[in-house]
Structures are given as structure tokens and as C-alpha cells.
């Protein structure tokens, strides 16, 4: 290639604007899985390929070592500062500065909420190969007994992925996020239901089994299925022509499908992911310095959704403080502050504002009213 035209153009840009054509790079080498593996070899030894380097996000990678002892020793280094690169080691791949404190608080919160069940296979994890055990903690969500007890239901996402898509692993995502919604939603899907097959079919035969079930129901019952889809809560999600047709199958369940197979039709919102969730207290919150442009009912609902249901927002001319009446799951979930973040898809730029939160009063939810008095004999 002839680079002389480019050199002439580069000199012209430098002469006119005093700038280079490309963005200057602060890194002496391009950060790839291969180059980072060689960088680790230069400071930790070993073989670059044996680190099994995996890119996570900008300047963040995860890797594996031989055993836990080696992993903790690498972590104890905290960082390595060389002439051409710096490396910071974390046990969790998100690199959060306060991950240890956050993890302890999260574990305490989960211990209060869940009853820990110890399955008979618990000792299997203690016999794992050290390399595999460390890779699990570095690359994948933890599969210990606590994680298993927190699962809502077993779910294989593969059948629901768009063509060519895949699930990304390696992110240390929280176990769950709560959304406390208020009021009763309008019942707009009474013509939908979940169909469950017992025992369930093999994964590769699930769609064919769902078609067979639809044909069976339409043949043996006065119903018409408008559409059907696979669903992790059962064999599939069915949409009937009328809500009354759906009710016929709800009343008829369980239904004998074959000599050894039964099917059940359950309401779309009463499947295996339905759990009881008591709210324990009504609290009044005082929020200071909430961003003015976000002081609307919808934004306040979104702000408190992870821990409570918003009952009322007492709007006043004083925009410095806001008072919110909330139905709280447990007061321990109410944070000491909100962090309101605003992001843009243009370059991922964003900003955030913090707003202190205080509990200034509360009481237990009202009890049920007394039963009606018996009707007197004289009316």
C-alpha cells in the first residue's frame, strides 16, 4: 500500500488544527484476551493459554488459576503496576470497590428472607476439583445451596433465545430485584392459561408435545386455541378464543392425556412462580434533594418499587423535601439514599444524583374489620 497520501493528509490536519487524525491511545498495546493473557504471564508466570482469559467489558477480564489457594494468593497482591500496564485483581469480575461489604449486606438480607434448606447432595460441592471450583466462582453464578434455595423455578433460557443470540455469563449480577407494584392491574388476559404436563416431556420433544396437547384439547373439549407458545412455567402458554373456554379447562383439570400422562391447565398468574409476599409496615419517608425534573408520581413509584408500594406522594411548593407514604415489605429494605441515574445510548454517557431518605414515622397495616353484626329478629 502507498501511505504517502495519508501522510500528506495527516500533516495538513496537524498544521490546520494542531490535532491528530485518530484518537490517541493511553495504552501501549491493544487490550485483547490474548494480549492480557501475555500481560498476566509477565507478572504471575504460567502459560498465557492456561489462564482461559475471557473478556467481560471495557478493561475488565476474568481468568482462572489452578486452585483456590493460588486464587486467594493472587487476590492478596491486590494490584501489579508495571512499566507498560497496571493490573488490579478482584475475586468478582465486576471490579466493584465495595463488593465485600455489599456481598455481606446482601447475604444478611437473604438470610432474613429465606429459610435455608440443606439438600442431601450438599457435600458434592466440597468434592469438586479445585480448578473447577474456582472457575465457577470466577466465571459463573454461584451454585451453592443458598443459591439453589433462592431460585424461583428451574428455567432453561435456550428455547426462548432469538436466532444467533446467546446468554452472557461472567457478570456478577444480583440474585434478584424486586418490583413492588401498587393496585390491581386490569384483568386483560383471562383468555390465557398455562398448560402443565406431568411428567414433563424431553426438552427436544416439548414443542411437539405442546402441539399434541392443543389438538387433544380442541378435539375433546369445546375450545379453540388462538395461539400457543413454549413457557418455562409449564409446557406452554395458551390463548383461547374466549375466556369462558379457558374456564372450562380450569374446571376440568387435571385431565388424563395418556395412560401415564396427565395435563393441568392453570391460570396464567397462578403458576409455580406465584408466592405469598406479606407487607409488614406503612411508613412515611422524607426524601431530600430529589432532582426537580424527576419529581413526578411515576418517577417516585419507580424509585420505591424495589422495596415498597407507593400509597401517596404529598406534593408541596417546597421542592427541597418530598414526603411519601409507602406500604413497606420490611423497613430494613428502605435504603438510606436514592441514586437517580440518567443514561444516554450515545457513547453510554450518563450522570447521577443522590437523595437522602429518612423514615419519619410508621405503623402496622390496619387489621381486618370486624364481622357484621347479626341481623336482629325485628329487622
mmCIF file of C-alpha atoms in Angstrom:
data_model
loop_
_atom_site.group_PDB
_atom_site.id
_atom_site.type_symbol
_atom_site.label_atom_id
_atom_site.label_comp_id
_atom_site.label_asym_id
_atom_site.label_seq_id
_atom_site.Cartn_x
_atom_site.Cartn_y
_atom_site.Cartn_z
ATOM 1 C CA UNK A 1 0.000 0.000 0.000
ATOM 2 C CA UNK A 2 1.064 3.574 -0.670
ATOM 3 C CA UNK A 3 0.807 5.518 2.598
ATOM 4 C CA UNK A 4 2.063 8.821 1.197
ATOM 5 C CA UNK A 5 -1.438 10.334 0.581
ATOM 6 C CA UNK A 6 -2.325 9.563 4.182
ATOM 7 C CA UNK A 7 0.881 11.148 5.441
ATOM 8 C CA UNK A 8 0.151 14.319 3.455
ATOM 9 C CA UNK A 9 -3.404 14.495 4.829
ATOM 10 C CA UNK A 10 -2.158 13.875 8.378
ATOM 11 C CA UNK A 11 0.349 16.722 8.098
ATOM 12 C CA UNK A 12 -2.374 19.032 6.754
ATOM 13 C CA UNK A 13 -4.691 18.211 9.714
ATOM 14 C CA UNK A 14 -1.844 18.780 12.156
ATOM 15 C CA UNK A 15 -0.933 22.104 10.517
ATOM 16 C CA UNK A 16 -4.545 23.373 10.347
ATOM 17 C CA UNK A 17 -5.975 22.156 13.638
ATOM 18 C CA UNK A 18 -2.994 21.087 15.714
ATOM 19 C CA UNK A 19 -4.594 17.668 16.202
ATOM 20 C CA UNK A 20 -4.024 14.104 15.096
ATOM 21 C CA UNK A 21 -6.405 12.247 12.778
ATOM 22 C CA UNK A 22 -7.144 9.406 15.206
ATOM 23 C CA UNK A 23 -7.913 9.257 18.911
ATOM 24 C CA UNK A 24 -4.709 8.984 20.931
ATOM 25 C CA UNK A 25 -4.460 5.770 22.952
ATOM 26 C CA UNK A 26 -3.259 5.703 26.541
ATOM 27 C CA UNK A 27 -2.434 2.004 26.234
ATOM 28 C CA UNK A 28 0.916 0.851 24.783
ATOM 29 C CA UNK A 29 -0.805 -2.254 23.397
ATOM 30 C CA UNK A 30 -4.313 -3.227 22.337
ATOM 31 C CA UNK A 31 -6.292 -4.957 25.078
ATOM 32 C CA UNK A 32 -7.437 -8.346 23.806
ATOM 33 C CA UNK A 33 -7.832 -11.710 25.510
ATOM 34 C CA UNK A 34 -4.506 -12.767 24.015
ATOM 35 C CA UNK A 35 -2.557 -9.628 24.976
ATOM 36 C CA UNK A 36 -3.981 -9.596 28.515
ATOM 37 C CA UNK A 37 -3.021 -13.275 28.902
ATOM 38 C CA UNK A 38 0.580 -12.431 27.987
ATOM 39 C CA UNK A 39 0.486 -9.465 30.380
ATOM 40 C CA UNK A 40 -0.629 -11.784 33.204
ATOM 41 C CA UNK A 41 2.165 -14.208 32.346
ATOM 42 C CA UNK A 42 4.675 -11.379 32.694
ATOM 43 C CA UNK A 43 3.553 -10.641 36.262
ATOM 44 C CA UNK A 44 2.246 -14.020 37.508
ATOM 45 C CA UNK A 45 4.153 -16.564 35.426
ATOM 46 C CA UNK A 46 2.408 -19.592 33.988
ATOM 47 C CA UNK A 47 1.240 -20.057 30.413
ATOM 48 C CA UNK A 48 -0.934 -17.447 28.626
ATOM 49 C CA UNK A 49 -3.313 -20.041 27.194
ATOM 50 C CA UNK A 50 -3.779 -21.722 30.596
ATOM 51 C CA UNK A 51 -5.391 -18.639 32.133
ATOM 52 C CA UNK A 52 -8.513 -19.215 29.962
ATOM 53 C CA UNK A 53 -8.941 -15.472 29.644
ATOM 54 C CA UNK A 54 -12.477 -14.213 28.983
ATOM 55 C CA UNK A 55 -13.368 -10.632 28.062
ATOM 56 C CA UNK A 56 -16.181 -9.137 30.166
ATOM 57 C CA UNK A 57 -16.388 -5.428 29.418
ATOM 58 C CA UNK A 58 -14.151 -2.441 28.814
ATOM 59 C CA UNK A 59 -10.811 -3.137 30.566
ATOM 60 C CA UNK A 60 -12.375 -5.992 32.550
ATOM 61 C CA UNK A 61 -11.500 -9.656 32.020
ATOM 62 C CA UNK A 62 -11.801 -12.792 34.112
ATOM 63 C CA UNK A 63 -9.397 -15.735 34.249
ATOM 64 C CA UNK A 64 -8.852 -18.988 36.137
ATOM 65 C CA UNK A 65 -5.905 -20.405 38.069
ATOM 66 C CA UNK A 66 -5.092 -23.876 39.364
ATOM 67 C CA UNK A 67 -6.793 -23.840 42.764
ATOM 68 C CA UNK A 68 -8.378 -21.655 45.433
ATOM 69 C CA UNK A 69 -5.113 -21.238 47.339
ATOM 70 C CA UNK A 70 -3.443 -19.776 44.258
ATOM 71 C CA UNK A 71 -6.511 -17.660 43.523
ATOM 72 C CA UNK A 72 -6.562 -16.119 47.004
ATOM 73 C CA UNK A 73 -2.804 -15.509 46.845
ATOM 74 C CA UNK A 74 -3.224 -13.661 43.540
ATOM 75 C CA UNK A 75 -6.056 -11.661 45.105
ATOM 76 C CA UNK A 76 -3.808 -10.767 48.066
ATOM 77 C CA UNK A 77 -1.490 -8.971 45.627
ATOM 78 C CA UNK A 78 -4.388 -6.542 45.001
ATOM 79 C CA UNK A 79 -2.535 -4.963 42.081
ATOM 80 C CA UNK A 80 0.580 -5.084 39.915
ATOM 81 C CA UNK A 81 1.998 -1.863 38.498
ATOM 82 C CA UNK A 82 4.443 -2.316 35.635
ATOM 83 C CA UNK A 83 6.127 -0.015 33.168
ATOM 84 C CA UNK A 84 3.512 -0.559 30.452
ATOM 85 C CA UNK A 85 0.360 -1.672 32.278
ATOM 86 C CA UNK A 86 -1.382 -1.879 35.663
ATOM 87 C CA UNK A 87 -3.437 -4.867 36.791
ATOM 88 C CA UNK A 88 -5.982 -4.871 39.635
ATOM 89 C CA UNK A 89 -7.194 -8.221 40.971
ATOM 90 C CA UNK A 90 -10.707 -8.855 42.312
ATOM 91 C CA UNK A 91 -12.412 -12.049 43.375
ATOM 92 C CA UNK A 92 -15.531 -10.947 41.494
ATOM 93 C CA UNK A 93 -15.392 -9.882 37.891
ATOM 94 C CA UNK A 94 -17.300 -6.604 38.191
ATOM 95 C CA UNK A 95 -14.370 -4.932 39.948
ATOM 96 C CA UNK A 96 -16.577 -3.100 42.426
ATOM 97 C CA UNK A 97 -14.618 -1.269 45.103
ATOM 98 C CA UNK A 98 -17.096 -2.225 47.827
ATOM 99 C CA UNK A 99 -18.076 -5.712 46.712
ATOM 100 C CA UNK A 100 -17.112 -7.334 50.034
ATOM 101 C CA UNK A 101 -19.346 -5.043 52.103
ATOM 102 C CA UNK A 102 -22.184 -5.232 49.580
ATOM 103 C CA UNK A 103 -21.963 -9.020 49.473
ATOM 104 C CA UNK A 104 -22.112 -9.268 53.286
ATOM 105 C CA UNK A 105 -25.153 -6.982 53.427
ATOM 106 C CA UNK A 106 -26.837 -8.924 50.649
ATOM 107 C CA UNK A 107 -26.187 -12.262 52.397
ATOM 108 C CA UNK A 108 -27.626 -10.933 55.670
ATOM 109 C CA UNK A 109 -30.688 -9.689 53.821
ATOM 110 C CA UNK A 110 -31.181 -13.069 52.160
ATOM 111 C CA UNK A 111 -30.766 -14.946 55.456
ATOM 112 C CA UNK A 112 -33.612 -12.905 56.946
ATOM 113 C CA UNK A 113 -35.871 -13.544 53.976
ATOM 114 C CA UNK A 114 -35.237 -17.215 53.236
ATOM 115 C CA UNK A 115 -35.269 -20.423 55.228
ATOM 116 C CA UNK A 116 -32.095 -22.264 54.288
ATOM 117 C CA UNK A 117 -32.717 -25.881 53.253
ATOM 118 C CA UNK A 118 -29.737 -28.247 53.224
ATOM 119 C CA UNK A 119 -30.229 -30.848 50.485
ATOM 120 C CA UNK A 120 -28.712 -34.307 50.735
ATOM 121 C CA UNK A 121 -26.366 -33.538 47.832
ATOM 122 C CA UNK A 122 -24.775 -30.592 49.628
ATOM 123 C CA UNK A 123 -21.454 -32.398 50.125
ATOM 124 C CA UNK A 124 -20.982 -32.724 46.367
ATOM 125 C CA UNK A 125 -19.687 -29.154 46.127
ATOM 126 C CA UNK A 126 -16.956 -29.840 48.693
ATOM 127 C CA UNK A 127 -15.557 -32.599 46.469
ATOM 128 C CA UNK A 128 -15.251 -30.523 43.320
ATOM 129 C CA UNK A 129 -11.899 -30.267 41.640
ATOM 130 C CA UNK A 130 -10.149 -27.084 42.918
ATOM 131 C CA UNK A 131 -9.768 -25.733 39.390
ATOM 132 C CA UNK A 132 -13.436 -26.222 38.582
ATOM 133 C CA UNK A 133 -14.496 -24.738 41.898
ATOM 134 C CA UNK A 134 -12.501 -21.586 41.311
ATOM 135 C CA UNK A 135 -13.668 -21.237 37.728
ATOM 136 C CA UNK A 136 -17.261 -21.495 38.902
ATOM 137 C CA UNK A 137 -16.784 -18.620 41.304
ATOM 138 C CA UNK A 138 -14.903 -16.512 38.788
ATOM 139 C CA UNK A 139 -16.964 -17.106 35.684
ATOM 140 C CA UNK A 140 -20.427 -18.272 36.631
ATOM 141 C CA UNK A 141 -23.129 -17.513 39.208
ATOM 142 C CA UNK A 142 -22.596 -19.462 42.404
ATOM 143 C CA UNK A 143 -24.489 -22.765 42.513
ATOM 144 C CA UNK A 144 -24.209 -23.453 46.234
ATOM 145 C CA UNK A 145 -27.107 -24.469 48.451
ATOM 146 C CA UNK A 146 -28.066 -20.855 49.220
ATOM 147 C CA UNK A 147 -28.298 -20.019 45.510
ATOM 148 C CA UNK A 148 -30.429 -23.097 44.870
ATOM 149 C CA UNK A 149 -32.834 -22.196 47.666
ATOM 150 C CA UNK A 150 -33.266 -18.702 46.194
ATOM 151 C CA UNK A 151 -34.277 -19.919 42.739
ATOM 152 C CA UNK A 152 -37.904 -19.193 41.850
ATOM 153 C CA UNK A 153 -38.178 -22.103 39.432
ATOM 154 C CA UNK A 154 -35.883 -24.038 37.130
ATOM 155 C CA UNK A 155 -35.652 -22.332 33.769
ATOM 156 C CA UNK A 156 -33.705 -23.146 30.616
ATOM 157 C CA UNK A 157 -33.487 -19.943 28.532
ATOM 158 C CA UNK A 158 -32.180 -21.608 25.369
ATOM 159 C CA UNK A 159 -35.568 -22.369 23.712
ATOM 160 C CA UNK A 160 -36.582 -18.703 24.012
ATOM 161 C CA UNK A 161 -33.458 -17.027 22.595
ATOM 162 C CA UNK A 162 -33.653 -15.273 19.209
ATOM 163 C CA UNK A 163 -31.693 -16.927 16.416
ATOM 164 C CA UNK A 164 -27.975 -16.310 16.859
ATOM 165 C CA UNK A 165 -28.290 -14.910 20.390
ATOM 166 C CA UNK A 166 -26.595 -16.392 23.447
ATOM 167 C CA UNK A 167 -26.672 -15.823 27.200
ATOM 168 C CA UNK A 168 -23.653 -13.904 28.504
ATOM 169 C CA UNK A 169 -22.024 -15.319 31.622
ATOM 170 C CA UNK A 170 -19.386 -13.808 33.873
ATOM 171 C CA UNK A 171 -21.297 -10.806 35.194
ATOM 172 C CA UNK A 172 -21.766 -10.812 38.955
ATOM 173 C CA UNK A 173 -25.416 -9.863 38.759
ATOM 174 C CA UNK A 174 -27.619 -9.704 41.869
ATOM 175 C CA UNK A 175 -29.674 -12.791 42.648
ATOM 176 C CA UNK A 176 -32.945 -10.924 42.210
ATOM 177 C CA UNK A 177 -34.510 -7.484 42.004
ATOM 178 C CA UNK A 178 -37.901 -6.744 43.500
ATOM 179 C CA UNK A 179 -40.542 -4.521 41.917
ATOM 180 C CA UNK A 180 -43.301 -3.629 44.392
ATOM 181 C CA UNK A 181 -46.242 -2.562 42.245
ATOM 182 C CA UNK A 182 -49.359 -0.899 43.573
ATOM 183 C CA UNK A 183 -53.017 -1.557 42.990
ATOM 184 C CA UNK A 184 -54.705 -4.260 40.966
ATOM 185 C CA UNK A 185 -53.916 -4.361 37.234
ATOM 186 C CA UNK A 186 -56.866 -4.605 34.833
ATOM 187 C CA UNK A 187 -57.679 -8.224 34.019
ATOM 188 C CA UNK A 188 -56.896 -8.208 30.313
ATOM 189 C CA UNK A 189 -55.644 -11.784 29.849
ATOM 190 C CA UNK A 190 -58.371 -14.049 31.221
ATOM 191 C CA UNK A 191 -58.289 -15.946 27.919
ATOM 192 C CA UNK A 192 -54.704 -17.086 28.648
ATOM 193 C CA UNK A 193 -53.645 -20.113 30.699
ATOM 194 C CA UNK A 194 -50.581 -22.245 31.434
ATOM 195 C CA UNK A 195 -50.734 -25.926 30.492
ATOM 196 C CA UNK A 196 -48.572 -28.306 32.546
ATOM 197 C CA UNK A 197 -47.735 -31.877 31.522
ATOM 198 C CA UNK A 198 -46.904 -34.433 34.220
ATOM 199 C CA UNK A 199 -44.403 -35.962 33.805
ATOM 200 C CA UNK A 200 -42.823 -33.343 31.524
ATOM 201 C CA UNK A 201 -41.600 -34.406 28.071
ATOM 202 C CA UNK A 202 -37.927 -34.341 26.999
ATOM 203 C CA UNK A 203 -36.681 -30.883 26.053
ATOM 204 C CA UNK A 204 -36.273 -31.734 22.371
ATOM 205 C CA UNK A 205 -39.848 -33.059 22.186
ATOM 206 C CA UNK A 206 -41.559 -30.263 24.147
ATOM 207 C CA UNK A 207 -42.878 -28.321 21.146
ATOM 208 C CA UNK A 208 -44.280 -31.453 19.504
ATOM 209 C CA UNK A 209 -45.929 -32.411 22.798
ATOM 210 C CA UNK A 210 -47.456 -28.939 23.051
ATOM 211 C CA UNK A 211 -48.966 -29.294 19.568
ATOM 212 C CA UNK A 212 -50.375 -32.698 20.526
ATOM 213 C CA UNK A 213 -51.934 -31.216 23.670
ATOM 214 C CA UNK A 214 -53.542 -28.388 21.679
ATOM 215 C CA UNK A 215 -55.002 -30.872 19.172
ATOM 216 C CA UNK A 216 -56.267 -33.050 22.029
ATOM 217 C CA UNK A 217 -57.976 -30.166 23.835
ATOM 218 C CA UNK A 218 -59.636 -28.847 20.679
ATOM 219 C CA UNK A 219 -60.855 -32.361 19.804
ATOM 220 C CA UNK A 220 -62.186 -33.401 23.229
ATOM 221 C CA UNK A 221 -63.415 -30.054 24.596
ATOM 222 C CA UNK A 222 -65.471 -27.164 23.168
ATOM 223 C CA UNK A 223 -62.471 -24.840 22.986
ATOM 224 C CA UNK A 224 -60.432 -23.148 20.271
ATOM 225 C CA UNK A 225 -56.797 -22.211 20.816
ATOM 226 C CA UNK A 226 -55.882 -18.923 19.133
ATOM 227 C CA UNK A 227 -52.129 -19.201 19.764
ATOM 228 C CA UNK A 228 -49.678 -21.187 21.867
ATOM 229 C CA UNK A 229 -46.058 -20.719 22.917
ATOM 230 C CA UNK A 230 -43.454 -22.543 24.978
ATOM 231 C CA UNK A 231 -43.308 -21.337 28.580
ATOM 232 C CA UNK A 232 -40.868 -22.204 31.406
ATOM 233 C CA UNK A 233 -43.735 -22.297 33.936
ATOM 234 C CA UNK A 234 -45.089 -25.417 32.260
ATOM 235 C CA UNK A 235 -45.351 -26.963 28.841
ATOM 236 C CA UNK A 236 -46.759 -23.835 27.218
ATOM 237 C CA UNK A 237 -48.855 -20.674 27.328
ATOM 238 C CA UNK A 238 -52.211 -20.978 25.542
ATOM 239 C CA UNK A 239 -54.531 -18.234 24.308
ATOM 240 C CA UNK A 240 -58.143 -19.326 23.880
ATOM 241 C CA UNK A 241 -60.796 -17.790 21.689
ATOM 242 C CA UNK A 242 -62.901 -16.851 24.729
ATOM 243 C CA UNK A 243 -62.260 -16.549 28.453
ATOM 244 C CA UNK A 244 -65.198 -18.917 29.055
ATOM 245 C CA UNK A 245 -63.390 -21.625 27.074
ATOM 246 C CA UNK A 246 -60.366 -21.156 29.302
ATOM 247 C CA UNK A 247 -62.578 -21.540 32.375
ATOM 248 C CA UNK A 248 -63.903 -24.885 31.075
ATOM 249 C CA UNK A 249 -60.397 -26.358 31.155
ATOM 250 C CA UNK A 250 -59.585 -24.762 34.513
ATOM 251 C CA UNK A 251 -62.619 -26.518 35.987
ATOM 252 C CA UNK A 252 -61.792 -29.827 34.255
ATOM 253 C CA UNK A 253 -58.159 -30.079 35.401
ATOM 254 C CA UNK A 254 -56.407 -32.411 35.914
ATOM 255 C CA UNK A 255 -57.092 -34.086 32.573
ATOM 256 C CA UNK A 256 -55.945 -37.586 31.612
ATOM 257 C CA UNK A 257 -53.961 -37.158 28.399
ATOM 258 C CA UNK A 258 -52.467 -40.625 28.078
ATOM 259 C CA UNK A 259 -52.234 -43.780 30.133
ATOM 260 C CA UNK A 260 -49.336 -42.383 32.166
ATOM 261 C CA UNK A 261 -49.599 -38.662 31.415
ATOM 262 C CA UNK A 262 -51.891 -36.003 32.861
ATOM 263 C CA UNK A 263 -52.179 -32.342 31.970
ATOM 264 C CA UNK A 264 -53.259 -29.439 34.139
ATOM 265 C CA UNK A 265 -54.485 -26.047 32.986
ATOM 266 C CA UNK A 266 -53.834 -23.256 35.498
ATOM 267 C CA UNK A 267 -54.417 -19.518 35.413
ATOM 268 C CA UNK A 268 -51.603 -17.531 33.842
ATOM 269 C CA UNK A 269 -50.860 -15.760 37.144
ATOM 270 C CA UNK A 270 -51.233 -18.793 39.439
ATOM 271 C CA UNK A 271 -48.365 -20.933 38.155
ATOM 272 C CA UNK A 272 -45.288 -22.134 40.061
ATOM 273 C CA UNK A 273 -43.777 -18.638 40.272
ATOM 274 C CA UNK A 274 -46.638 -17.367 42.466
ATOM 275 C CA UNK A 275 -45.591 -16.866 46.114
ATOM 276 C CA UNK A 276 -47.053 -15.146 49.165
ATOM 277 C CA UNK A 277 -45.411 -11.809 49.999
ATOM 278 C CA UNK A 278 -46.608 -10.051 53.179
ATOM 279 C CA UNK A 279 -46.126 -6.303 53.674
ATOM 280 C CA UNK A 280 -45.293 -5.530 57.293
ATOM 281 C CA UNK A 281 -45.464 -1.762 57.803
ATOM 282 C CA UNK A 282 -46.776 1.547 56.489
ATOM 283 C CA UNK A 283 -44.007 4.154 56.620
ATOM 284 C CA UNK A 284 -43.686 7.828 55.812
ATOM 285 C CA UNK A 285 -40.440 8.652 54.038
ATOM 286 C CA UNK A 286 -38.803 12.052 53.744
ATOM 287 C CA UNK A 287 -36.644 12.438 50.644
ATOM 288 C CA UNK A 288 -34.335 15.443 50.328
ATOM 289 C CA UNK A 289 -32.940 16.977 47.143
ATOM 290 C CA UNK A 290 -34.690 14.621 44.741
ATOM 291 C CA UNK A 291 -33.957 16.004 41.230
ATOM 292 C CA UNK A 292 -36.639 18.563 40.440
ATOM 293 C CA UNK A 293 -37.403 17.371 36.916
ATOM 294 C CA UNK A 294 -37.958 13.857 38.271
ATOM 295 C CA UNK A 295 -40.427 14.924 40.965
ATOM 296 C CA UNK A 296 -43.462 13.253 39.419
ATOM 297 C CA UNK A 297 -45.685 10.435 40.619
ATOM 298 C CA UNK A 298 -44.364 7.951 38.055
ATOM 299 C CA UNK A 299 -40.717 8.556 38.955
ATOM 300 C CA UNK A 300 -41.425 8.269 42.686
ATOM 301 C CA UNK A 301 -43.211 4.964 42.058
ATOM 302 C CA UNK A 302 -40.166 3.719 40.170
ATOM 303 C CA UNK A 303 -37.814 4.905 42.932
ATOM 304 C CA UNK A 304 -39.560 2.975 45.724
ATOM 305 C CA UNK A 305 -40.555 -0.075 43.649
ATOM 306 C CA UNK A 306 -37.627 -2.285 44.837
ATOM 307 C CA UNK A 307 -38.807 -2.234 48.455
ATOM 308 C CA UNK A 308 -42.355 -0.890 48.816
ATOM 309 C CA UNK A 309 -45.596 0.196 47.214
ATOM 310 C CA UNK A 310 -46.196 3.936 46.975
ATOM 311 C CA UNK A 311 -49.502 4.873 48.605
ATOM 312 C CA UNK A 312 -49.334 8.653 48.374
ATOM 313 C CA UNK A 313 -46.991 11.475 47.406
ATOM 314 C CA UNK A 314 -47.622 14.668 49.341
ATOM 315 C CA UNK A 315 -46.729 17.319 46.797
ATOM 316 C CA UNK A 316 -45.926 20.760 48.181
ATOM 317 C CA UNK A 317 -44.401 24.055 46.988
ATOM 318 C CA UNK A 318 -41.188 23.174 48.868
ATOM 319 C CA UNK A 319 -39.254 21.184 46.274
ATOM 320 C CA UNK A 320 -36.353 20.538 48.644
ATOM 321 C CA UNK A 321 -38.213 17.823 50.507
ATOM 322 C CA UNK A 322 -40.759 15.224 49.488
ATOM 323 C CA UNK A 323 -42.959 13.062 51.705
ATOM 324 C CA UNK A 324 -44.001 9.601 50.565
ATOM 325 C CA UNK A 325 -46.430 7.229 52.272
ATOM 326 C CA UNK A 326 -45.388 3.680 51.468
ATOM 327 C CA UNK A 327 -46.523 0.134 52.194
ATOM 328 C CA UNK A 328 -43.171 -1.467 53.038
ATOM 329 C CA UNK A 329 -42.152 -5.107 52.849
ATOM 330 C CA UNK A 330 -39.727 -4.722 55.770
ATOM 331 C CA UNK A 331 -38.181 -1.437 56.997
ATOM 332 C CA UNK A 332 -34.692 -2.935 56.639
ATOM 333 C CA UNK A 333 -35.109 -2.757 52.870
ATOM 334 C CA UNK A 334 -35.589 1.027 52.846
ATOM 335 C CA UNK A 335 -32.254 2.498 51.656
ATOM 336 C CA UNK A 336 -30.521 5.448 53.274
ATOM 337 C CA UNK A 337 -30.448 7.247 49.926
ATOM 338 C CA UNK A 338 -31.630 7.080 46.339
ATOM 339 C CA UNK A 339 -29.148 7.306 43.487
ATOM 340 C CA UNK A 340 -31.027 8.619 40.460
ATOM 341 C CA UNK A 341 -29.057 7.879 37.309
ATOM 342 C CA UNK A 342 -29.689 9.119 33.801
ATOM 343 C CA UNK A 343 -28.008 7.482 30.824
ATOM 344 C CA UNK A 344 -27.726 8.008 27.102
ATOM 345 C CA UNK A 345 -27.204 5.445 24.351
ATOM 346 C CA UNK A 346 -24.858 7.939 22.685
ATOM 347 C CA UNK A 347 -21.497 6.735 23.935
ATOM 348 C CA UNK A 348 -23.004 5.423 27.165
ATOM 349 C CA UNK A 349 -22.584 8.810 28.828
ATOM 350 C CA UNK A 350 -24.565 9.381 31.991
ATOM 351 C CA UNK A 351 -24.822 11.160 35.312
ATOM 352 C CA UNK A 352 -26.435 10.571 38.691
ATOM 353 C CA UNK A 353 -27.842 12.449 41.665
ATOM 354 C CA UNK A 354 -28.063 11.238 45.261
ATOM 355 C CA UNK A 355 -31.036 11.968 47.511
ATOM 356 C CA UNK A 356 -31.057 11.114 51.254
ATOM 357 C CA UNK A 357 -34.018 9.056 52.507
ATOM 358 C CA UNK A 358 -35.340 9.101 56.097
ATOM 359 C CA UNK A 359 -38.096 7.118 57.825
ATOM 360 C CA UNK A 360 -40.002 9.652 59.933
ATOM 361 C CA UNK A 361 -42.957 7.587 61.079
ATOM 362 C CA UNK A 362 -44.920 4.443 60.552
ATOM 363 C CA UNK A 363 -47.390 1.907 61.855
ATOM 364 C CA UNK A 364 -48.526 -1.617 61.155
ATOM 365 C CA UNK A 365 -51.084 -2.087 58.382
ATOM 366 C CA UNK A 366 -54.676 -1.889 59.518
ATOM 367 C CA UNK A 367 -56.252 -5.156 60.590
ATOM 368 C CA UNK A 368 -59.344 -6.601 59.025
ATOM 369 C CA UNK A 369 -62.611 -5.008 60.185
ATOM 370 C CA UNK A 370 -64.925 -6.935 62.469
ATOM 371 C CA UNK A 371 -67.646 -9.156 61.091
ATOM 372 C CA UNK A 372 -71.055 -7.622 60.507
ATOM 373 C CA UNK A 373 -73.493 -7.767 63.398
ATOM 374 C CA UNK A 374 -76.150 -10.461 63.124
ATOM 375 C CA UNK A 375 -79.470 -9.255 61.785
ATOM 376 C CA UNK A 376 -81.838 -8.630 64.720
ATOM 377 C CA UNK A 377 -85.120 -10.509 64.787
ATOM 378 C CA UNK A 378 -87.160 -7.338 64.333
ATOM 379 C CA UNK A 379 -85.053 -6.220 61.371
#
